[in-house]
Short mmCIF file of C-alpha atoms and ligand atoms in Angstrom, two decimals:
data_model
loop_
_atom_site.label_atom_id
_atom_site.label_comp_id
_atom_site.label_asym_id
_atom_site.label_seq_id
_atom_site.Cartn_x
_atom_site.Cartn_y
_atom_site.Cartn_z
CA MET A 230 17.95 -65.84 2.48
CA ARG A 231 18.92 -62.28 1.62
CA PRO A 232 17.35 -60.68 -1.46
CA LEU A 233 19.09 -60.61 -4.84
CA VAL A 234 19.18 -57.66 -7.23
CA PHE A 235 17.83 -58.54 -10.67
CA ASP A 236 18.14 -56.67 -13.94
CA ASN A 237 16.57 -58.90 -16.59
CA ARG A 238 17.88 -57.40 -19.80
CA PHE A 239 17.26 -60.41 -22.04
CA VAL A 240 13.53 -60.13 -21.28
CA ALA A 241 13.44 -56.35 -21.24
CA GLU A 242 15.26 -55.76 -24.51
CA LEU A 243 14.35 -58.67 -26.77
CA PRO A 244 10.93 -59.58 -28.16
CA GLY A 245 9.02 -62.25 -26.24
CA ASP A 246 6.43 -64.82 -27.20
CA PRO A 247 2.91 -63.31 -26.85
CA GLU A 248 1.48 -66.75 -26.08
CA SER A 249 1.66 -67.57 -22.39
CA ALA A 250 0.29 -71.12 -22.16
CA ASN A 251 2.92 -73.77 -21.42
CA THR A 252 2.30 -75.87 -24.53
CA ARG A 253 4.86 -77.22 -26.97
CA ARG A 254 5.02 -75.09 -30.09
CA GLN A 255 7.06 -73.32 -32.73
CA VAL A 256 7.79 -69.82 -31.46
CA LEU A 257 8.26 -67.30 -34.27
CA GLY A 258 9.59 -63.76 -34.05
CA ALA A 259 10.53 -64.06 -30.36
CA ALA A 260 13.70 -64.76 -28.39
CA TRP A 261 11.97 -66.17 -25.31
CA SER A 262 8.76 -67.47 -23.76
CA ARG A 263 7.62 -66.81 -20.21
CA VAL A 264 7.26 -70.07 -18.30
CA ALA A 265 7.08 -70.93 -14.62
CA PRO A 266 9.08 -73.81 -13.17
CA THR A 267 6.89 -76.79 -12.22
CA PRO A 268 7.08 -77.35 -8.45
CA VAL A 269 8.58 -80.57 -7.12
CA ALA A 270 7.56 -82.79 -4.21
CA ALA A 271 10.43 -82.63 -1.72
CA PRO A 272 13.42 -80.40 -2.50
CA ARG A 273 16.60 -81.40 -0.68
CA LEU A 274 19.90 -79.58 -1.08
CA LEU A 275 22.59 -82.14 -1.96
CA ALA A 276 25.51 -79.89 -2.85
CA TRP A 277 26.41 -76.29 -3.46
CA SER A 278 29.40 -74.26 -4.52
CA LYS A 279 30.59 -71.68 -2.04
CA GLU A 280 32.54 -69.89 -4.77
CA VAL A 281 29.44 -69.45 -6.93
CA ALA A 282 27.33 -68.44 -3.93
CA SER A 283 29.83 -65.70 -3.22
CA LEU A 284 29.56 -64.47 -6.83
CA LEU A 285 25.91 -63.84 -5.92
CA ASP A 286 26.87 -62.24 -2.57
CA LEU A 287 25.38 -65.23 -0.73
CA ASP A 288 27.02 -67.14 2.10
CA GLU A 289 26.43 -70.37 3.97
CA SER A 290 23.61 -68.93 6.10
CA ASP A 291 21.67 -68.05 2.93
CA VAL A 292 22.22 -71.49 1.48
CA ARG A 293 21.12 -73.26 4.69
CA ASP A 294 17.89 -71.22 4.80
CA PRO A 295 15.07 -73.62 3.82
CA LEU A 296 13.91 -70.99 1.32
CA PHE A 297 17.10 -71.57 -0.71
CA ALA A 298 16.18 -75.16 -1.61
CA GLU A 299 12.61 -74.08 -2.40
CA VAL A 300 13.79 -71.32 -4.73
CA PHE A 301 16.48 -73.31 -6.50
CA ALA A 302 14.18 -76.28 -6.99
CA GLY A 303 11.73 -73.96 -8.74
CA ASN A 304 9.03 -74.15 -6.05
CA ARG A 305 9.16 -70.46 -5.10
CA LEU A 306 10.11 -67.28 -6.89
CA ILE A 307 11.70 -64.36 -5.10
CA ALA A 308 11.31 -60.69 -5.92
CA GLY A 309 12.84 -59.75 -9.27
CA MET A 310 12.74 -63.21 -10.83
CA ASP A 311 10.97 -63.40 -14.19
CA PRO A 312 11.35 -66.96 -15.46
CA ILE A 313 11.69 -67.69 -19.18
CA ALA A 314 12.84 -70.33 -21.62
CA SER A 315 14.89 -69.03 -24.53
CA ASN A 316 14.47 -69.84 -28.18
CA TYR A 317 17.28 -71.25 -30.29
CA GLY A 318 18.01 -73.79 -33.00
CA GLY A 319 21.06 -75.76 -33.91
CA HIS A 320 22.97 -78.20 -36.03
CA GLN A 321 22.95 -81.58 -34.31
CA PHE A 322 25.61 -84.02 -35.52
CA GLY A 323 26.11 -81.82 -38.57
CA VAL A 324 22.44 -81.65 -39.56
CA TRP A 325 20.17 -78.62 -39.18
CA ALA A 326 17.60 -79.51 -36.52
CA GLY A 327 15.33 -76.44 -36.57
CA GLN A 328 13.93 -75.00 -33.35
CA LEU A 329 15.32 -76.59 -30.17
CA GLY A 330 15.24 -74.02 -27.35
CA ASP A 331 15.41 -74.42 -23.58
CA GLY A 332 13.43 -77.64 -23.29
CA ARG A 333 14.38 -78.23 -19.69
CA ALA A 334 16.21 -75.08 -18.70
CA ILE A 335 14.41 -72.12 -17.18
CA SER A 336 16.21 -68.85 -16.60
CA LEU A 337 15.11 -67.14 -13.41
CA GLY A 338 16.72 -63.81 -14.18
CA GLU A 339 19.98 -61.86 -14.30
CA VAL A 340 21.50 -61.04 -10.91
CA VAL A 341 23.75 -57.99 -10.64
CA ASN A 342 26.13 -58.46 -7.73
CA ARG A 343 27.81 -55.87 -5.52
CA ARG A 344 30.73 -55.66 -7.91
CA GLY A 345 28.37 -54.90 -10.78
CA GLU A 346 28.86 -58.31 -12.41
CA ARG A 347 25.90 -59.88 -14.18
CA TRP A 348 25.13 -63.53 -13.44
CA GLU A 349 22.16 -65.25 -15.04
CA LEU A 350 20.56 -68.02 -12.97
CA GLN A 351 19.20 -70.99 -14.84
CA LEU A 352 17.48 -74.08 -13.46
CA LYS A 353 18.11 -77.26 -15.42
CA GLY A 354 15.39 -79.88 -15.01
CA ALA A 355 12.69 -77.54 -13.66
CA GLY A 356 9.88 -78.89 -15.81
CA PRO A 357 8.50 -78.55 -19.31
CA THR A 358 8.62 -75.42 -21.44
CA PRO A 359 7.22 -74.55 -24.88
CA TYR A 360 10.51 -75.97 -26.24
CA SER A 361 10.33 -79.39 -24.57
CA ARG A 362 9.16 -81.12 -27.75
CA HIS A 363 8.54 -84.79 -26.80
CA ALA A 364 10.48 -84.77 -23.55
CA ASP A 365 9.56 -84.10 -19.92
CA GLY A 366 11.69 -81.08 -18.96
CA ARG A 367 13.27 -83.01 -16.10
CA ALA A 368 16.78 -84.24 -15.34
CA VAL A 369 17.98 -87.32 -13.47
CA LEU A 370 20.27 -87.15 -10.46
CA ARG A 371 23.19 -88.88 -12.21
CA SER A 372 23.39 -86.32 -15.03
CA SER A 373 22.82 -83.45 -12.60
CA VAL A 374 25.69 -84.60 -10.37
CA ARG A 375 27.87 -84.77 -13.48
CA GLU A 376 26.93 -81.27 -14.62
CA PHE A 377 27.33 -79.79 -11.14
CA LEU A 378 30.74 -81.33 -10.52
CA CYS A 379 32.22 -80.78 -13.95
CA SER A 380 31.17 -77.12 -14.17
CA GLU A 381 33.09 -76.40 -11.01
CA ALA A 382 36.00 -78.73 -11.84
CA MET A 383 36.49 -76.98 -15.19
CA HIS A 384 36.47 -73.59 -13.55
CA HIS A 385 39.13 -74.64 -11.07
CA LEU A 386 41.19 -76.03 -13.95
CA GLY A 387 41.15 -72.52 -15.40
CA ILE A 388 38.87 -73.34 -18.33
CA PRO A 389 36.03 -71.02 -19.38
CA THR A 390 32.74 -72.61 -18.32
CA THR A 391 29.26 -72.06 -17.02
CA ARG A 392 29.18 -72.49 -13.25
CA ALA A 393 26.90 -74.39 -10.87
CA LEU A 394 25.42 -72.93 -7.69
CA SER A 395 23.40 -75.82 -6.36
CA LEU A 396 22.28 -79.39 -6.81
CA ILE A 397 18.88 -80.20 -5.37
CA ALA A 398 17.14 -83.57 -5.26
CA THR A 399 13.49 -83.19 -6.23
CA GLY A 400 12.09 -86.17 -4.34
CA GLU A 401 10.38 -87.19 -7.57
CA PRO A 402 11.22 -90.03 -9.93
CA VAL A 403 12.14 -89.40 -13.56
CA VAL A 404 11.74 -92.21 -16.06
CA ARG A 405 14.64 -92.76 -18.46
CA ASP A 406 15.63 -95.44 -20.92
CA MET A 407 19.27 -95.16 -19.91
CA PHE A 408 20.66 -97.58 -22.47
CA TYR A 409 18.13 -96.84 -25.24
CA ASP A 410 17.27 -100.52 -25.22
CA GLY A 411 13.56 -100.35 -24.46
CA ARG A 412 13.86 -100.77 -20.70
CA PRO A 413 12.76 -97.41 -19.23
CA ALA A 414 13.08 -97.23 -15.44
CA PRO A 415 12.46 -94.61 -12.76
CA GLU A 416 15.48 -92.76 -11.40
CA PRO A 417 15.76 -90.01 -8.78
CA GLY A 418 15.31 -86.52 -10.22
CA ALA A 419 17.38 -83.41 -9.51
CA ILE A 420 17.78 -79.78 -10.50
CA VAL A 421 21.03 -77.89 -10.98
CA CYS A 422 21.11 -74.13 -10.82
CA ARG A 423 23.69 -73.09 -13.34
CA VAL A 424 25.16 -69.63 -13.46
CA ALA A 425 26.85 -67.69 -16.27
CA PRO A 426 27.12 -64.11 -17.54
CA SER A 427 25.14 -65.29 -20.59
CA PHE A 428 23.57 -68.50 -21.81
CA ILE A 429 23.40 -67.32 -25.42
CA ARG A 430 24.48 -70.06 -27.82
CA LEU A 431 25.52 -70.07 -31.47
CA GLY A 432 22.14 -71.64 -32.18
CA HIS A 433 20.34 -68.51 -30.94
CA PHE A 434 21.49 -66.76 -34.12
CA GLU A 435 21.05 -69.70 -36.45
CA LEU A 436 17.32 -69.99 -35.78
CA PRO A 437 16.17 -66.50 -36.90
CA ALA A 438 18.64 -66.71 -39.79
CA ALA A 439 17.17 -70.04 -40.95
CA ARG A 440 13.69 -68.54 -40.73
CA GLY A 441 14.69 -65.47 -42.71
CA ASP A 442 13.83 -63.28 -39.69
CA ARG A 443 16.45 -60.63 -40.24
CA ALA A 444 14.88 -58.20 -37.77
CA LEU A 445 15.16 -60.65 -34.86
CA LEU A 446 18.63 -61.74 -35.94
CA GLU A 447 19.83 -58.15 -35.94
CA ARG A 448 18.30 -57.40 -32.56
CA LEU A 449 19.86 -60.51 -31.04
CA VAL A 450 23.29 -59.65 -32.42
CA ASP A 451 23.21 -56.08 -31.21
CA PHE A 452 21.80 -57.10 -27.84
CA THR A 453 24.52 -59.70 -27.34
CA ILE A 454 27.27 -57.26 -28.22
CA ASP A 455 25.79 -54.60 -26.00
CA ARG A 456 25.24 -56.78 -22.94
CA ASP A 457 27.96 -59.41 -23.20
CA PHE A 458 30.73 -57.66 -25.18
CA PRO A 459 30.47 -54.01 -24.02
CA HIS A 460 34.16 -53.35 -24.76
CA LEU A 461 33.36 -53.76 -28.47
CA VAL A 462 30.78 -50.98 -28.32
CA ALA A 463 33.41 -48.75 -26.80
CA ALA A 464 36.02 -49.78 -29.37
CA HIS A 465 33.72 -49.35 -32.39
CA PRO A 466 31.23 -46.65 -31.40
CA ALA A 467 30.28 -45.47 -34.88
CA ASP A 468 30.31 -48.36 -37.33
CA PRO A 469 27.97 -51.29 -36.60
CA VAL A 470 29.42 -53.46 -39.39
CA GLU A 471 32.90 -53.06 -37.99
CA ARG A 472 31.61 -53.76 -34.50
CA ARG A 473 29.85 -56.94 -35.60
CA ALA A 474 32.96 -58.07 -37.48
CA ALA A 475 35.06 -57.57 -34.35
CA TRP A 476 32.45 -59.52 -32.41
CA PHE A 477 32.49 -62.48 -34.77
CA MET A 478 36.26 -62.50 -34.55
CA GLU A 479 36.17 -62.47 -30.76
CA VAL A 480 33.69 -65.35 -30.61
CA CYS A 481 36.06 -67.31 -32.87
CA GLU A 482 39.03 -66.47 -30.66
CA ARG A 483 37.27 -67.42 -27.43
CA THR A 484 36.05 -70.71 -28.86
CA ALA A 485 39.57 -71.54 -30.04
CA VAL A 486 41.09 -70.84 -26.62
CA THR A 487 38.50 -72.92 -24.77
CA ILE A 488 38.90 -75.91 -27.08
CA ALA A 489 42.71 -75.69 -26.82
CA HIS A 490 42.26 -76.00 -23.05
CA TRP A 491 39.97 -79.00 -23.45
CA MET A 492 42.75 -80.65 -25.41
CA ARG A 493 45.27 -79.72 -22.75
CA VAL A 494 43.38 -81.53 -19.97
CA GLY A 495 41.95 -84.37 -22.07
CA PHE A 496 38.32 -83.25 -21.88
CA VAL A 497 35.88 -84.54 -24.48
CA HIS A 498 32.62 -82.58 -24.59
CA GLY A 499 30.71 -85.33 -26.36
CA VAL A 500 27.89 -83.29 -27.93
CA MET A 501 29.38 -80.29 -29.70
CA ASN A 502 26.20 -79.39 -31.53
CA THR A 503 25.91 -75.69 -32.38
CA ASP A 504 23.19 -75.28 -29.74
CA ASN A 505 25.74 -76.48 -27.18
CA LEU A 506 28.39 -73.86 -28.00
CA SER A 507 28.34 -70.64 -26.01
CA VAL A 508 28.81 -67.29 -27.70
CA LEU A 509 31.12 -66.41 -24.80
CA GLY A 510 33.25 -69.47 -25.51
CA LEU A 511 32.18 -71.06 -22.22
CA THR A 512 32.05 -74.82 -21.89
CA ILE A 513 28.30 -75.43 -21.66
CA ASP A 514 25.80 -78.30 -21.50
CA TYR A 515 27.59 -81.06 -19.65
CA GLY A 516 26.02 -84.26 -20.92
CA PRO A 517 27.86 -87.39 -22.03
CA TYR A 518 31.25 -85.73 -21.63
CA GLY A 519 34.34 -87.67 -20.65
CA TRP A 520 38.05 -87.47 -19.91
CA LEU A 521 40.85 -89.31 -21.57
CA ASP A 522 42.17 -92.12 -19.45
CA ASP A 523 44.57 -93.98 -21.77
CA PHE A 524 45.42 -91.55 -24.56
CA ASP A 525 43.22 -92.27 -27.55
CA PRO A 526 42.59 -89.53 -30.11
CA ASP A 527 39.48 -91.37 -31.31
CA PHE A 528 37.87 -91.53 -27.88
CA THR A 529 34.28 -90.36 -27.62
CA PRO A 530 32.35 -90.92 -24.40
CA ASN A 531 28.99 -90.54 -26.13
CA THR A 532 27.32 -93.80 -27.22
CA THR A 533 25.11 -91.80 -29.58
CA ASP A 534 28.32 -90.71 -31.34
CA ALA A 535 29.99 -94.13 -31.35
CA GLN A 536 29.30 -94.74 -35.05
CA GLY A 537 30.58 -91.58 -36.71
CA ARG A 538 32.76 -90.39 -33.81
CA ARG A 539 32.18 -86.84 -34.94
CA TYR A 540 32.84 -85.53 -31.44
CA ARG A 541 35.93 -87.63 -30.68
CA TYR A 542 38.79 -86.00 -28.77
CA ALA A 543 41.01 -85.23 -31.75
CA ASN A 544 38.17 -83.87 -33.85
CA GLN A 545 37.10 -81.16 -31.39
CA PRO A 546 39.22 -78.35 -32.88
CA ALA A 547 37.86 -79.04 -36.39
CA VAL A 548 34.28 -79.28 -35.12
CA GLY A 549 34.71 -75.95 -33.34
CA GLN A 550 35.61 -74.34 -36.63
CA TRP A 551 32.78 -76.06 -38.48
CA ASN A 552 30.31 -74.81 -35.87
CA LEU A 553 31.66 -71.30 -36.21
CA SER A 554 31.26 -71.57 -39.98
CA ARG A 555 27.54 -72.30 -39.40
CA PHE A 556 27.40 -69.34 -37.04
CA GLY A 557 29.12 -67.16 -39.64
CA ALA A 558 26.70 -68.31 -42.33
CA ALA A 559 23.82 -67.26 -40.06
CA LEU A 560 25.34 -63.80 -39.64
CA ALA A 561 26.16 -63.33 -43.34
CA PRO A 562 23.02 -61.28 -44.12
CA LEU A 563 24.28 -58.60 -41.72
CA PHE A 564 27.52 -58.03 -43.64
CA PRO A 565 28.02 -56.43 -47.08
CA ASP A 566 30.45 -59.24 -47.97
CA THR A 567 31.85 -62.39 -46.38
CA ALA A 568 35.41 -61.13 -45.85
CA PRO A 569 35.00 -60.49 -42.08
CA LEU A 570 33.52 -63.95 -41.62
CA GLU A 571 36.33 -65.62 -43.51
CA ALA A 572 38.81 -63.60 -41.48
CA GLY A 573 37.18 -64.80 -38.24
CA LEU A 574 37.40 -68.44 -39.25
CA GLU A 575 41.05 -68.00 -40.20
CA ARG A 576 41.66 -66.32 -36.90
CA TYR A 577 40.09 -69.32 -35.18
CA ALA A 578 42.66 -71.59 -36.79
CA ASP A 579 45.55 -69.27 -35.90
CA VAL A 580 44.46 -68.78 -32.30
CA TYR A 581 43.82 -72.47 -31.85
CA THR A 582 47.20 -73.43 -33.24
CA GLY A 583 49.05 -70.76 -31.27
CA THR A 584 47.30 -71.58 -27.99
CA HIS A 585 47.60 -75.30 -28.44
CA ARG A 586 51.33 -75.02 -29.18
CA ALA A 587 51.98 -72.74 -26.22
CA LEU A 588 50.06 -75.07 -23.90
CA THR A 589 51.76 -78.16 -25.30
CA ALA A 590 55.15 -76.52 -24.79
CA SER A 591 54.22 -75.80 -21.17
CA LYS A 592 52.97 -79.35 -20.66
CA LEU A 593 56.31 -80.62 -21.92
CA GLY A 594 58.30 -78.19 -19.80
CA TRP A 595 59.55 -76.03 -22.64
CA ARG A 596 59.66 -72.27 -22.26
CA ALA A 597 58.09 -71.71 -25.66
CA TRP A 598 57.19 -73.58 -28.80
CA HIS A 599 59.96 -73.57 -31.39
CA ASP A 600 59.91 -74.50 -35.04
CA GLY A 601 60.95 -78.12 -35.11
CA ASP A 602 59.10 -79.08 -31.90
CA GLU A 603 56.22 -80.47 -33.93
CA LEU A 604 57.86 -83.78 -34.71
CA LEU A 605 58.91 -84.48 -31.12
CA ALA A 606 55.43 -83.68 -29.81
CA ARG A 607 53.72 -85.72 -32.49
CA GLU A 608 55.91 -88.73 -31.76
CA LEU A 609 55.01 -88.54 -28.10
CA PHE A 610 51.28 -88.53 -28.73
CA GLU A 611 51.70 -91.47 -31.06
CA LEU A 612 53.57 -93.36 -28.30
CA LEU A 613 50.97 -92.45 -25.68
CA HIS A 614 48.33 -93.89 -27.98
CA ARG A 615 50.20 -97.06 -28.89
CA GLY A 616 51.31 -97.61 -25.31
CA GLU A 617 47.79 -97.01 -23.94
CA ILE A 618 49.33 -94.57 -21.49
CA ASP A 619 47.22 -92.46 -19.17
CA HIS A 620 47.15 -88.86 -20.41
CA THR A 621 46.88 -87.13 -17.03
CA LEU A 622 49.31 -89.39 -15.17
CA PHE A 623 51.90 -89.23 -17.94
CA PHE A 624 52.16 -85.46 -18.04
CA ARG A 625 52.12 -85.07 -14.28
CA ALA A 626 54.89 -87.65 -13.97
CA LEU A 627 56.95 -86.08 -16.74
CA ALA A 628 57.85 -83.25 -14.36
CA GLU A 629 59.52 -85.89 -12.15
CA VAL A 630 61.82 -87.17 -14.89
CA ASP A 631 65.46 -86.04 -14.75
CA PRO A 632 66.14 -84.65 -18.23
CA GLY A 633 69.83 -85.57 -17.81
CA SER A 634 69.19 -89.27 -17.21
CA PRO A 635 65.60 -90.21 -18.03
CA SER A 636 63.94 -93.38 -16.82
CA LEU A 637 60.47 -94.84 -17.03
CA ALA A 638 60.18 -95.19 -13.25
CA PRO A 639 57.97 -92.09 -12.74
CA PHE A 640 55.44 -93.60 -15.18
CA ALA A 641 54.89 -96.83 -13.22
CA ASP A 642 51.21 -96.02 -12.63
CA ALA A 643 50.49 -94.58 -16.06
CA PHE A 644 50.20 -97.85 -17.99
CA TYR A 645 46.98 -99.83 -18.29
CA ARG A 646 48.44 -102.99 -19.79
CA ASP A 647 51.82 -104.69 -19.45
CA ALA A 648 51.79 -105.80 -23.07
CA ALA A 649 51.33 -102.21 -24.22
CA ARG A 650 54.08 -101.05 -21.89
CA GLU A 651 56.51 -103.57 -23.31
CA ARG A 652 55.52 -102.58 -26.82
CA VAL A 653 56.65 -98.96 -26.36
CA ALA A 654 59.12 -98.99 -23.44
CA GLY A 655 62.26 -98.78 -25.58
CA GLU A 656 60.89 -96.10 -27.86
CA LEU A 657 59.55 -94.08 -24.96
CA LEU A 658 62.93 -94.10 -23.25
CA ALA A 659 64.56 -92.98 -26.49
CA TRP A 660 61.97 -90.24 -26.79
CA LEU A 661 62.68 -89.10 -23.22
CA VAL A 662 66.37 -88.74 -24.07
CA ARG A 663 65.50 -86.41 -26.94
CA TRP A 664 63.00 -84.60 -24.72
CA GLY A 665 65.75 -84.17 -22.11
CA ALA A 666 68.05 -82.64 -24.71
CA ARG A 667 65.29 -80.24 -25.77
CA VAL A 668 64.70 -79.26 -22.12
CA ALA A 669 68.42 -78.70 -21.64
CA ARG A 670 68.52 -76.29 -24.58
CA ASP A 671 66.17 -73.96 -22.67
CA GLY A 672 68.77 -73.78 -19.89
CA GLU A 673 66.13 -73.12 -17.26
CA PRO A 674 66.35 -74.06 -13.55
CA ALA A 675 64.42 -77.29 -12.90
CA VAL A 676 62.25 -75.78 -10.17
CA LEU A 677 60.88 -73.17 -12.56
CA ARG A 678 60.27 -75.72 -15.28
CA ARG A 679 58.49 -78.09 -12.92
CA ALA A 680 56.30 -75.32 -11.54
CA ARG A 681 55.23 -74.37 -15.06
CA MET A 682 54.48 -77.98 -15.96
CA ASN A 683 52.50 -78.59 -12.80
CA ALA A 684 50.46 -75.46 -13.46
CA VAL A 685 49.10 -76.89 -16.73
CA ASN A 686 49.22 -80.63 -16.04
CA PRO A 687 46.55 -81.32 -13.42
CA ARG A 688 47.04 -83.97 -10.74
CA TYR A 689 43.27 -84.43 -10.47
CA VAL A 690 40.67 -84.50 -13.22
CA LEU A 691 37.03 -85.52 -12.95
CA ARG A 692 37.37 -88.96 -14.46
CA ASN A 693 34.03 -90.56 -15.21
CA TYR A 694 34.50 -93.30 -12.64
CA LEU A 695 35.08 -90.75 -9.88
CA ALA A 696 31.87 -88.93 -10.78
CA GLN A 697 30.09 -92.29 -10.94
CA GLN A 698 31.18 -93.20 -7.40
CA ALA A 699 29.78 -89.90 -6.15
CA ILE A 700 26.56 -90.60 -8.07
CA ASP A 701 26.24 -94.10 -6.58
CA ALA A 702 26.58 -92.67 -3.07
CA ALA A 703 24.18 -89.78 -3.75
CA GLU A 704 21.59 -92.19 -5.16
CA ALA A 705 21.96 -94.26 -1.99
CA GLY A 706 21.24 -91.12 0.05
CA ASP A 707 24.78 -90.06 0.97
CA PRO A 708 25.93 -86.75 -0.57
CA GLY A 709 29.21 -86.84 1.41
CA PRO A 710 31.43 -88.29 -1.33
CA LEU A 711 30.08 -85.68 -3.73
CA ALA A 712 31.15 -82.84 -1.44
CA GLU A 713 34.54 -84.48 -0.96
CA LEU A 714 35.06 -84.88 -4.71
CA LEU A 715 34.10 -81.25 -5.30
CA ASP A 716 36.64 -80.27 -2.68
CA VAL A 717 39.40 -82.31 -4.36
CA MET A 718 38.58 -80.64 -7.68
CA ARG A 719 38.97 -77.19 -6.14
CA ARG A 720 42.77 -77.54 -6.30
CA PRO A 721 43.46 -79.77 -9.28
CA TYR A 722 47.10 -78.72 -9.67
CA ASP A 723 48.10 -79.24 -6.03
CA ASP A 724 49.31 -82.51 -4.61
CA GLN A 725 46.80 -83.17 -1.86
CA PRO A 726 48.28 -85.60 0.68
CA GLY A 727 45.81 -88.33 1.63
CA ARG A 728 43.84 -87.86 -1.56
CA GLU A 729 46.04 -89.99 -3.82
CA PRO A 730 43.17 -92.34 -4.74
CA TYR A 731 41.47 -89.46 -6.57
CA ALA A 732 44.51 -89.21 -8.82
CA ALA A 733 44.55 -92.91 -9.69
CA ARG A 734 44.10 -94.19 -13.19
CA ARG A 735 40.75 -95.70 -14.13
CA PRO A 736 40.36 -99.03 -12.31
CA GLU A 737 39.64 -102.15 -14.36
CA TRP A 738 36.06 -102.44 -13.09
CA ALA A 739 35.33 -99.07 -14.68
CA ARG A 740 36.60 -99.97 -18.14
CA HIS A 741 33.21 -101.07 -19.42
CA ARG A 742 30.81 -99.99 -16.70
CA PRO A 743 28.03 -97.64 -17.95
CA GLY A 744 28.58 -94.14 -16.66
CA CYS A 745 32.33 -94.79 -16.48
CA ALA A 746 33.29 -95.81 -20.01
CA MET A 747 30.44 -94.86 -22.27
CA LEU A 748 27.50 -92.55 -21.64
CA SER A 749 24.30 -92.08 -23.52
CA CYS A 750 22.51 -88.79 -24.06
CA SER A 751 19.68 -90.08 -21.87
CA SER A 752 19.75 -87.71 -18.94
P1 LIG B 208 21.16 -81.41 -25.66
O1 LIG B 208 21.81 -81.79 -26.97
O2 LIG B 208 21.11 -82.48 -24.63
O3 LIG B 208 21.73 -80.16 -25.12
O4 LIG B 208 19.59 -81.12 -25.95
C1 LIG B 208 19.08 -80.77 -27.19
C2 LIG B 208 17.68 -80.22 -27.05
O5 LIG B 208 16.82 -81.15 -26.40
C3 LIG B 208 17.58 -78.92 -26.24
O6 LIG B 208 16.59 -78.13 -26.84
C4 LIG B 208 17.14 -79.41 -24.88
O7 LIG B 208 16.49 -78.41 -24.15
C5 LIG B 208 16.22 -80.56 -25.25
N1 LIG B 208 16.08 -81.55 -24.18
C6 LIG B 208 17.02 -82.45 -23.77
N2 LIG B 208 16.54 -83.19 -22.76
C7 LIG B 208 15.28 -82.76 -22.49
C8 LIG B 208 14.27 -83.12 -21.56
N3 LIG B 208 14.43 -84.10 -20.67
N4 LIG B 208 13.10 -82.43 -21.61
C9 LIG B 208 12.90 -81.45 -22.49
N5 LIG B 208 13.81 -81.06 -23.39
C10 LIG B 208 14.99 -81.71 -23.41
MG1 LIG B 209 21.87 -78.42 -25.13
#
């Protein structure tokens, strides 16, 4: 395996924990703690992303080198790596939770590639850290497969996300109480190497703010702007308050855009705690996430959230803004007044609304969003809900409908239940007639319209049942289906002949099966 060039700025420029023992503790006045990954018994490479490898200037020969699996399972360090766990807090389910930190993530360092891009490498499941609290620092294969696949699937959908380089089986069991019902059982363990320009979360700023540690808060803010938002330093060279205000605004904008894309593809994050929101607006921390099958605005894949449904599909835009309001409150001591923070939160709402409307217009085949489109769009979503119609299949099939003489034929596969179909068939046809008239008003050639629709309405999304089938095979020792599924997800907007089953609606067996319908946080 060829060497990598590291430039570990997070460690070099931010204060670290003077204590070096790997014991659980509160870490004050420091952004990180040095901690070595705990070696595992028998690393075995199960999957890797060639696109992410190439971001690191690695190719297949590097990945096939036995050293690769050793390094990315945490058994060996290579020159330049300086492993740490970072320190952050967060609001979990709306409640301040205090110090959380990287309890099972260990950053190996920041690679600078040949193009000068910075990519931090982080092992998830590499053993305990000072932030592990009562847990073991490990990850099970099923959740690691889900994180690996979804990171890459989201990227190929064009949605900001952390990436995944590798998935390595550890050869060691991990005990989990999967259903939280007092029946803990051993499961195969695994480690994902995730990759991003920055793993800084909103919760990184909330923790020093909550502790009244203004010095650390200020250093973290200025470090983040300097390393991860260098264009803002160039744009506001003289005035740090102005620069920080522009930064807050940009974090709000990025978060709004990412969440608008989640809504576009029917992605439900499942655990939008402030420690799981990236300051770069990347989708991060793939846990009990899910995808809409039949359109249901109240859908949450997370059993832990089933009561309050705080993180349900339709609530994601509001939760994004609430999280940013917590982030803004943490930053308030650095501003003479709250006007820039209020402006950022308003900007969030404007950017979200604008992006969501533009994307919805594209999904529906309209050139742009016009005043008066709201009602037609709202009526559709209400019909999708009442008709229990598959979100992905509906929009993909809509491109096949002739706006001049609509029919329901293209939607044959999009219904889950005959009774629900009958309930809405007449209304849906009437809606399609009005949709057709709206399309006609744009006066655009059909080929152009269809191309635009198919560029935002994926044919393939990583439905939970698909991921679960890959998990079942991987647990039985066959990583083939996992590689195949990753390959399908590389081109989610293309019709891929022979791969129609990957575009099918959720089968009945998956409606209630754990891992397919509902997921717990146990991972
Ligand atoms: P999450 O909401 O799953 O992102 O995790 C919240 C906090 O719990 C973070 O500080 C994680 O690092 C920590 N955590 C989750 N699972 C484990 C685990 N198995 N071992 C140690 N820490 C964990
Ligand atoms: Mg997390």
